[in-house]
Short mmCIF file of C-alpha atoms and ligand atoms in Angstrom, two decimals:
data_model
loop_
_atom_site.label_atom_id
_atom_site.label_comp_id
_atom_site.label_asym_id
_atom_site.label_seq_id
_atom_site.Cartn_x
_atom_site.Cartn_y
_atom_site.Cartn_z
CA MET A 1270 0.00 0.00 0.00
CA SER A 1271 1.41 3.41 -0.87
CA PRO A 1272 1.82 5.87 2.02
CA SER A 1273 -1.01 8.34 2.66
CA ALA A 1274 -0.76 12.01 1.63
CA VAL A 1275 -0.22 12.98 5.27
CA THR A 1276 2.64 10.50 5.67
CA ARG A 1277 4.25 11.71 2.46
CA TYR A 1278 3.93 15.29 3.68
CA GLU A 1279 5.52 14.40 7.02
CA GLN A 1280 8.39 12.68 5.26
CA ALA A 1281 8.93 15.52 2.79
CA PHE A 1282 8.99 18.13 5.55
CA ALA A 1283 11.36 16.10 7.74
CA GLN A 1284 13.63 15.69 4.76
CA TRP A 1285 13.59 19.41 3.97
CA LEU A 1286 14.43 20.27 7.58
CA GLY A 1287 16.95 17.50 8.03
CA ALA A 1288 15.09 16.25 11.10
CA GLY A 1289 14.51 12.62 11.97
CA ARG A 1290 10.74 12.63 12.13
CA ALA A 1291 7.75 14.89 11.51
CA PHE A 1292 4.18 14.44 12.79
CA ALA A 1293 1.26 16.28 11.24
CA PHE A 1294 -1.68 17.74 13.19
CA TRP A 1295 -4.86 19.73 12.60
CA LYS A 1296 -3.11 22.91 13.87
CA GLY A 1297 0.31 24.06 15.12
CA ARG A 1298 -0.98 24.42 18.70
CA VAL A 1299 -1.85 20.69 18.68
CA ALA A 1300 1.74 19.91 17.69
CA MET A 1301 2.98 22.02 20.61
CA TYR A 1302 0.64 20.21 22.99
CA ALA A 1303 1.89 16.83 21.75
CA ILE A 1304 5.53 17.83 22.28
CA LEU A 1305 4.94 19.20 25.79
CA LYS A 1306 3.00 16.10 26.75
CA ALA A 1307 5.67 13.79 25.32
CA LEU A 1308 8.25 15.70 27.39
CA GLY A 1309 6.21 14.93 30.48
CA VAL A 1310 4.98 18.46 31.20
CA GLY A 1311 2.17 18.33 33.73
CA GLU A 1312 0.57 19.71 36.88
CA GLY A 1313 2.77 22.23 38.71
CA ASP A 1314 5.46 22.50 36.03
CA GLU A 1315 6.47 25.80 34.50
CA VAL A 1316 7.04 26.51 30.82
CA ILE A 1317 8.95 29.64 29.86
CA LEU A 1318 7.99 31.58 26.76
CA PRO A 1319 8.21 35.19 25.57
CA GLY A 1320 5.49 37.55 26.78
CA TYR A 1321 4.86 38.48 23.17
CA THR A 1322 3.02 35.58 21.64
CA CYS A 1323 -0.34 34.22 20.62
CA VAL A 1324 -2.67 32.89 23.31
CA MET A 1325 -2.99 29.70 21.26
CA ASP A 1326 0.65 29.12 22.19
CA VAL A 1327 -0.22 29.32 25.87
CA ASN A 1328 -3.31 27.12 25.83
CA PRO A 1329 -1.39 23.82 25.49
CA ILE A 1330 0.63 24.72 28.62
CA LYS A 1331 -2.55 25.43 30.56
CA TYR A 1332 -4.33 22.35 29.18
CA LEU A 1333 -1.59 20.23 30.77
CA GLY A 1334 -1.98 21.90 34.16
CA ALA A 1335 1.37 23.70 33.87
CA ARG A 1336 2.02 27.38 34.36
CA PRO A 1337 3.35 29.79 31.72
CA ALA A 1338 6.24 32.01 32.85
CA TYR A 1339 6.71 35.00 30.59
CA VAL A 1340 10.05 36.59 29.69
CA ASP A 1341 10.06 40.09 28.24
CA ILE A 1342 11.41 40.63 24.73
CA GLU A 1343 14.28 42.68 23.39
CA PRO A 1344 13.09 45.42 21.07
CA VAL A 1345 14.95 44.67 17.81
CA THR A 1346 14.05 41.06 17.04
CA TYR A 1347 11.04 40.88 19.37
CA ASN A 1348 12.47 37.64 20.76
CA MET A 1349 12.98 36.59 24.36
CA ASP A 1350 15.51 38.87 26.09
CA VAL A 1351 18.12 36.27 26.97
CA GLY A 1352 19.61 38.52 29.64
CA LEU A 1353 16.38 38.00 31.62
CA LEU A 1354 16.10 34.28 31.01
CA PRO A 1355 18.32 32.79 33.77
CA GLY A 1356 16.39 34.79 36.37
CA ARG A 1357 13.10 33.22 35.23
CA ILE A 1358 14.26 29.60 35.51
CA THR A 1359 13.11 27.94 38.71
CA ASP A 1360 13.16 24.40 40.08
CA ARG A 1361 9.74 23.93 38.50
CA THR A 1362 10.82 24.95 35.00
CA LYS A 1363 10.49 22.02 32.65
CA VAL A 1364 10.67 23.58 29.19
CA ILE A 1365 11.82 26.81 27.53
CA VAL A 1366 10.00 27.71 24.32
CA ALA A 1367 12.30 29.54 21.90
CA GLN A 1368 9.79 31.38 19.72
CA HIS A 1369 11.45 32.83 16.61
CA THR A 1370 9.22 35.87 16.32
CA TYR A 1371 8.29 37.13 12.83
CA GLY A 1372 11.07 34.85 11.56
CA TYR A 1373 13.95 36.50 13.44
CA PRO A 1374 15.99 33.71 15.05
CA CYS A 1375 16.31 33.70 18.84
CA GLU A 1376 19.74 33.96 20.46
CA MET A 1377 20.02 30.17 20.54
CA ASP A 1378 23.51 29.94 22.08
CA ALA A 1379 22.37 31.81 25.19
CA ILE A 1380 19.07 29.93 25.44
CA LEU A 1381 20.70 26.51 25.09
CA GLN A 1382 23.36 27.45 27.64
CA ALA A 1383 20.84 28.72 30.22
CA ALA A 1384 18.78 25.56 29.71
CA ALA A 1385 21.78 23.24 30.00
CA ASP A 1386 22.92 24.98 33.20
CA ARG A 1387 19.61 24.06 34.82
CA GLY A 1388 18.77 20.79 33.07
CA VAL A 1389 15.76 22.21 31.26
CA ALA A 1390 14.52 21.17 27.80
CA VAL A 1391 14.36 23.66 24.92
CA ILE A 1392 11.77 23.41 22.18
CA GLU A 1393 11.38 25.81 19.26
CA ASP A 1394 8.27 27.61 18.11
CA CYS A 1395 8.90 27.82 14.37
CA CYS A 1396 5.33 28.82 13.49
CA LEU A 1397 6.63 32.15 12.19
CA ALA A 1398 10.10 31.04 11.12
CA MET A 1399 10.52 28.61 8.29
CA GLY A 1400 13.96 28.63 6.73
CA SER A 1401 15.56 31.17 9.09
CA THR A 1402 19.10 30.27 10.12
CA TYR A 1403 21.28 31.00 13.14
CA ARG A 1404 25.01 30.46 12.71
CA ASP A 1405 24.23 28.67 9.45
CA LYS A 1406 21.96 26.13 11.13
CA VAL A 1407 18.26 26.16 10.33
CA CYS A 1408 15.79 27.10 13.06
CA GLY A 1409 13.90 24.04 14.21
CA THR A 1410 17.04 21.94 14.62
CA PHE A 1411 18.38 23.39 17.90
CA GLY A 1412 15.97 22.14 20.53
CA LYS A 1413 14.63 18.73 21.45
CA ALA A 1414 11.71 19.36 19.11
CA ALA A 1415 10.06 22.12 17.11
CA TYR A 1416 6.54 22.91 16.01
CA TRP A 1417 5.28 24.58 12.87
CA SER A 1418 2.07 26.11 11.60
CA SER A 1419 0.54 26.21 8.13
CA GLN A 1420 -2.46 28.37 9.06
CA TRP A 1421 -3.57 31.10 6.61
CA ASN A 1422 -0.97 33.70 7.60
CA LYS A 1423 1.99 31.42 8.01
CA PRO A 1424 5.02 30.74 5.76
CA TYR A 1425 2.77 28.56 3.61
CA THR A 1426 -0.78 27.45 4.09
CA THR A 1427 -2.70 24.19 4.20
CA GLY A 1428 -5.75 26.18 5.40
CA ILE A 1429 -4.91 25.37 8.96
CA GLY A 1430 -2.34 22.78 9.96
CA GLY A 1431 0.68 22.01 12.06
CA LEU A 1432 3.72 19.81 12.39
CA ALA A 1433 5.95 18.62 15.20
CA THR A 1434 9.52 17.67 14.33
CA THR A 1435 12.24 16.00 16.34
CA ASP A 1436 15.59 14.39 15.88
CA GLU A 1437 15.41 12.45 19.13
CA PRO A 1438 14.31 8.84 18.61
CA ASP A 1439 12.84 8.47 22.13
CA LEU A 1440 10.73 11.57 21.78
CA ALA A 1441 9.64 10.48 18.30
CA ASP A 1442 8.56 7.11 19.70
CA LYS A 1443 6.52 8.83 22.42
CA LEU A 1444 4.88 11.14 19.89
CA GLU A 1445 4.08 8.21 17.65
CA ALA A 1446 2.55 6.19 20.47
CA MET A 1447 0.50 9.18 21.63
CA CYS A 1448 -0.81 9.83 18.13
CA ARG A 1449 -1.70 6.18 17.63
CA ALA A 1450 -3.58 6.03 20.91
CA ASP A 1451 -5.32 9.38 21.15
CA LEU A 1452 -5.33 11.40 17.94
CA VAL A 1453 -8.84 11.90 16.55
CA ASN A 1454 -9.50 12.25 12.84
CA PRO A 1455 -11.08 15.41 11.44
CA SER A 1456 -14.67 14.82 10.37
CA ALA A 1457 -15.37 14.48 6.66
CA LYS A 1458 -17.39 17.70 6.88
CA SER A 1459 -14.52 19.69 8.45
CA ALA A 1460 -12.07 18.38 5.86
CA LEU A 1461 -14.46 19.31 3.05
CA VAL A 1462 -15.20 22.81 4.36
CA LEU A 1463 -11.47 23.42 4.78
CA ALA A 1464 -10.80 22.20 1.22
CA ALA A 1465 -13.41 24.65 -0.08
CA GLN A 1466 -11.80 27.44 1.95
CA ARG A 1467 -8.40 26.68 0.44
CA MET A 1468 -9.93 27.04 -3.03
CA VAL A 1469 -11.55 30.36 -2.15
CA TYR A 1470 -8.30 31.53 -0.57
CA ARG A 1471 -6.34 30.77 -3.75
CA ALA A 1472 -8.91 32.61 -5.85
CA VAL A 1473 -9.51 35.80 -3.87
CA ILE A 1474 -6.72 36.53 -1.41
CA TYR A 1475 -4.33 39.13 -2.77
CA PRO A 1476 -2.63 41.99 -0.89
CA ARG A 1477 -5.34 44.47 -1.97
CA THR A 1478 -8.26 42.19 -1.09
CA THR A 1479 -7.05 40.65 2.17
CA ALA A 1480 -8.55 43.20 4.55
CA ALA A 1481 -12.07 42.97 3.11
CA VAL A 1482 -12.01 39.17 2.83
CA THR A 1483 -10.58 38.80 6.36
CA ALA A 1484 -13.40 40.88 7.83
CA LEU A 1485 -15.98 38.69 6.07
CA PHE A 1486 -14.11 35.52 7.11
CA ARG A 1487 -14.08 36.57 10.78
CA TRP A 1488 -17.81 37.21 10.67
CA MET A 1489 -18.43 33.81 9.03
CA THR A 1490 -16.19 32.09 11.62
CA HIS A 1491 -18.15 33.75 14.39
CA LYS A 1492 -21.37 32.40 12.84
CA GLY A 1493 -19.82 28.91 12.58
CA LEU A 1494 -20.06 28.94 8.78
CA VAL A 1495 -16.36 28.37 8.11
CA ILE A 1496 -13.39 26.88 9.93
CA GLY A 1497 -11.53 29.74 11.58
CA SER A 1498 -8.07 29.56 13.08
CA SER A 1499 -9.53 29.71 16.59
CA SER A 1500 -12.98 29.16 18.02
CA THR A 1501 -14.45 31.04 20.98
CA ARG A 1502 -13.88 27.86 23.05
CA GLU A 1503 -10.15 28.51 22.70
CA PHE A 1504 -10.22 31.77 24.60
CA VAL A 1505 -10.45 30.00 27.95
CA PRO A 1506 -7.71 27.72 29.22
CA GLU A 1507 -9.78 24.53 29.07
CA MET A 1508 -9.09 21.92 26.46
CA PRO A 1509 -11.95 21.32 24.00
CA ASP A 1510 -12.89 17.60 23.63
CA ASP A 1511 -11.81 17.35 20.02
CA PHE A 1512 -8.58 19.35 20.42
CA PHE A 1513 -6.09 16.53 19.80
CA MET A 1514 -6.86 16.19 16.12
CA GLY A 1515 -4.83 14.90 13.21
CA MET A 1516 -4.41 16.27 9.74
CA SER A 1517 -6.81 15.57 6.88
CA ALA A 1518 -5.61 14.07 3.60
CA GLY A 1519 -6.46 17.34 1.81
CA GLN A 1520 -4.20 19.32 4.15
CA GLY A 1521 -1.48 16.71 3.60
CA ARG A 1522 -1.74 17.06 -0.19
CA ALA A 1523 -1.68 20.87 0.07
CA GLY A 1524 1.35 20.69 2.37
CA LEU A 1525 3.21 18.38 0.04
CA LYS A 1526 2.75 20.84 -2.83
CA GLN A 1527 3.99 23.68 -0.63
CA VAL A 1528 7.11 21.82 0.52
CA ARG A 1529 8.01 21.23 -3.13
CA ARG A 1530 7.99 24.96 -3.81
CA LEU A 1531 9.39 25.94 -0.40
CA GLU A 1532 12.85 27.10 -1.47
CA LYS A 1533 11.27 29.49 -3.99
CA ASN A 1534 8.93 30.80 -1.30
CA LEU A 1535 11.83 31.37 1.11
CA ALA A 1536 13.98 33.10 -1.52
CA HIS A 1537 11.06 35.43 -2.29
CA ARG A 1538 10.67 36.26 1.41
CA ARG A 1539 14.39 37.02 1.75
CA ARG A 1540 14.18 39.34 -1.27
CA MET A 1541 11.09 41.10 0.10
CA ARG A 1542 12.82 41.73 3.42
CA GLY A 1543 15.67 43.40 1.54
CA ILE A 1544 13.21 45.55 -0.42
CA TYR A 1545 11.43 46.74 2.75
CA ASP A 1546 14.76 47.42 4.49
CA GLY A 1547 15.89 49.49 1.51
CA LEU A 1548 12.66 51.48 1.13
CA LEU A 1549 12.45 52.28 4.83
CA ARG A 1550 16.14 53.17 5.07
CA ASP A 1551 15.74 55.52 2.09
CA ALA A 1552 12.83 57.14 3.94
CA GLY A 1553 15.09 57.74 6.97
CA TRP A 1554 13.45 55.11 9.19
CA ASP A 1555 15.43 52.92 11.55
CA VAL A 1556 15.83 49.46 10.10
CA PRO A 1557 16.49 46.58 12.51
CA GLN A 1558 20.20 45.83 12.87
CA ILE A 1559 20.22 42.05 12.86
CA PRO A 1560 23.51 40.32 13.79
CA ASP A 1561 25.20 38.89 10.71
CA TYR A 1562 25.18 35.34 12.12
CA MET A 1563 21.40 35.38 11.75
CA ASP A 1564 19.68 34.99 8.39
CA PRO A 1565 15.99 35.55 9.00
CA VAL A 1566 13.23 34.52 6.63
CA LEU A 1567 10.32 36.65 7.69
CA VAL A 1568 6.70 35.57 7.78
CA ARG A 1569 5.66 39.25 7.85
CA TYR A 1570 7.76 42.43 7.96
CA PRO A 1571 7.28 44.17 11.34
CA VAL A 1572 7.51 47.94 11.62
CA ARG A 1573 6.82 50.34 14.48
CA VAL A 1574 4.42 53.17 13.66
CA ALA A 1575 3.41 56.34 15.48
CA ASP A 1576 -0.31 55.56 15.62
CA LYS A 1577 -1.19 51.86 15.29
CA ALA A 1578 -4.92 52.40 15.71
CA ARG A 1579 -4.99 54.91 12.83
CA ALA A 1580 -2.87 52.61 10.66
CA VAL A 1581 -5.25 49.73 11.26
CA ALA A 1582 -8.30 51.91 10.59
CA GLU A 1583 -6.96 53.30 7.31
CA ALA A 1584 -5.12 50.33 5.82
CA ALA A 1585 -8.02 48.66 4.00
CA SER A 1586 -9.10 51.80 2.17
CA ALA A 1587 -5.47 52.40 1.18
CA GLY A 1588 -5.40 48.86 -0.29
CA VAL A 1589 -2.71 47.79 2.16
CA GLU A 1590 -2.54 44.33 3.75
CA LEU A 1591 -1.63 45.34 7.26
CA GLY A 1592 -1.21 42.78 10.02
CA THR A 1593 -1.69 43.56 13.71
CA TRP A 1594 0.43 40.82 15.36
CA PHE A 1595 0.74 41.05 18.25
CA GLU A 1596 -2.08 43.20 19.61
CA CYS A 1597 -1.16 42.48 23.23
CA PRO A 1598 1.35 40.22 25.01
CA LEU A 1599 -1.01 37.27 24.41
CA HIS A 1600 -2.56 38.11 21.03
CA PRO A 1601 -5.35 38.84 20.21
CA ILE A 1602 -6.72 41.74 22.19
CA GLU A 1603 -9.78 39.70 23.24
CA THR A 1604 -7.61 37.34 25.36
CA PRO A 1605 -8.59 37.41 29.04
CA MET A 1606 -4.93 37.65 30.05
CA HIS A 1607 -5.51 37.16 33.78
CA LEU A 1608 -6.72 33.61 33.02
CA TYR A 1609 -3.30 33.00 31.47
CA ASP A 1610 -1.23 34.28 34.41
CA TYR A 1611 -0.22 37.51 32.65
CA GLU A 1612 -0.42 40.71 34.66
CA GLU A 1613 -0.08 44.12 33.11
CA GLY A 1614 3.45 45.46 33.46
CA MET A 1615 5.09 42.01 33.46
CA CYS A 1616 6.74 42.54 30.08
CA PRO A 1617 7.07 46.28 29.36
CA GLN A 1618 8.94 45.90 26.06
CA ALA A 1619 6.32 43.45 24.82
CA GLU A 1620 3.53 45.81 25.81
CA LYS A 1621 5.25 48.70 24.00
CA ALA A 1622 5.74 46.57 20.88
CA SER A 1623 2.07 45.55 21.01
CA ARG A 1624 1.11 49.23 20.92
CA GLU A 1625 3.49 50.12 18.07
CA VAL A 1626 4.12 47.22 15.71
CA VAL A 1627 2.17 46.50 12.55
CA ASN A 1628 3.38 44.09 9.91
CA LEU A 1629 3.53 44.05 6.14
CA PRO A 1630 3.27 41.23 3.60
CA VAL A 1631 6.29 39.37 2.23
CA HIS A 1632 4.43 36.27 0.99
CA PRO A 1633 4.63 35.01 -2.59
CA ARG A 1634 1.63 37.09 -3.69
CA ALA A 1635 3.27 40.31 -2.53
CA ASN A 1636 5.84 41.95 -4.78
CA GLU A 1637 7.94 45.09 -5.00
CA ARG A 1638 4.86 47.17 -5.91
CA THR A 1639 3.11 45.84 -2.80
CA ALA A 1640 6.14 46.82 -0.71
CA ARG A 1641 6.25 50.34 -2.19
CA ARG A 1642 2.54 50.88 -1.56
CA SER A 1643 2.84 49.49 1.99
CA VAL A 1644 5.85 51.66 2.81
CA GLU A 1645 4.17 54.81 1.40
CA PHE A 1646 1.27 53.99 3.70
CA VAL A 1647 3.33 53.52 6.87
CA LYS A 1648 5.23 56.70 6.00
CA SER A 1649 1.89 58.53 6.02
CA ILE A 1650 1.40 57.30 9.59
CA GLY A 1651 4.97 58.04 10.66
CA PRO A 1652 7.50 56.12 12.74
CA ALA A 1653 6.99 55.36 16.42
CA GLN A 1654 8.61 57.93 18.66
CA ASP A 1655 10.69 56.69 21.59
C1 PLP B 15 3.95 32.37 17.57
C2 PLP B 15 2.84 31.39 17.35
N1 PLP B 15 2.98 30.13 17.77
C3 PLP B 15 2.00 29.21 17.60
C4 PLP B 15 0.81 29.53 16.99
C5 PLP B 15 -0.25 28.47 16.81
O1 PLP B 15 -0.33 28.06 15.47
P1 PLP B 15 -1.71 27.43 14.92
O2 PLP B 15 -2.63 28.57 14.60
O3 PLP B 15 -1.33 26.64 13.70
O4 PLP B 15 -2.26 26.58 16.00
C6 PLP B 15 0.61 30.83 16.58
C7 PLP B 15 -0.71 31.16 16.01
O5 PLP B 15 -0.99 31.84 15.17
C8 PLP B 15 1.65 31.79 16.72
O6 PLP B 15 1.51 33.05 16.31
#
């Protein structure tokens, strides 16, 4: 019997990454949950992550009865401030999540050292960072495991979708056993609705149309008419019954196609980053000074503006595809942050970035014209003032 589309996708992705094994899931957050569970995270443990993330990245920690411990970010790469990390590690810390924000690699040497000093595991959140390298090694190959997302806004899309990867045979065996025992299959209806959404996405989502289509999509998700990235049930830290779900064959086929064209996608993103850097530098804006041992592949191009609310309000009519990540330390703004152990003031740099940063498209449907229009737009808003 020939392997299923999902198996072929897992194998193709593992091969691209150079990792031992890949496991596909309904969403990236499910992959994170599987990894944490396989590492034995449970009641009373702590998991460290940056206080500038998506709440869907915190849910798996809470679902397992563990506690998130947030580290503030440094303002250039928006990644965990590694100077603060050792002070956050306690006897209860079980895992550190190195989230490569927007595609900028974390300072992996410092994270791995701090973790080794205290016998803590490191895993990588690569949901925003496919193809980025740190000291010539690709992100996703530093920690015990990594997880990836192929939701609508991610480096490539399978509608929604996620992967866990690992090079450690023991961990891979645990993940495999867990999937065999507990993973539920998506219903035929969900798989079909998602397939229809992928078709619509391919037909209508372009930089100029994204804002209008997204507004309609959110409304339809709210009404339960389409499969959104997150349901209202996911805004409380209690695991929905059908959370631990596998990937449908349609997602697997879509993923396989995307892996085949991945290098082209990544090259395009690298080129777009250069274009944005150049346009903003020419306009006299500060462009992030990224150390030369990092080669980021961005999922979106982040930029700090003087008035984020005005930028968000005016982007659609200016035909600009403007992203709002992250709207607060635990994106999106609707998150009841107290239920996730975040108190205002915990991560001041993350809170400042949430107020200032918008992000611009670098995906394969964006081009130099898109970048010029986007930069003209952010120029009309002005740079954030310190
Ligand atoms: C940094 C980060 N990690 C993980 C996730 C979860 O990915 P998914 O939506 O595939 O569950 C997200 C969600 O968008 C994210 O922004």
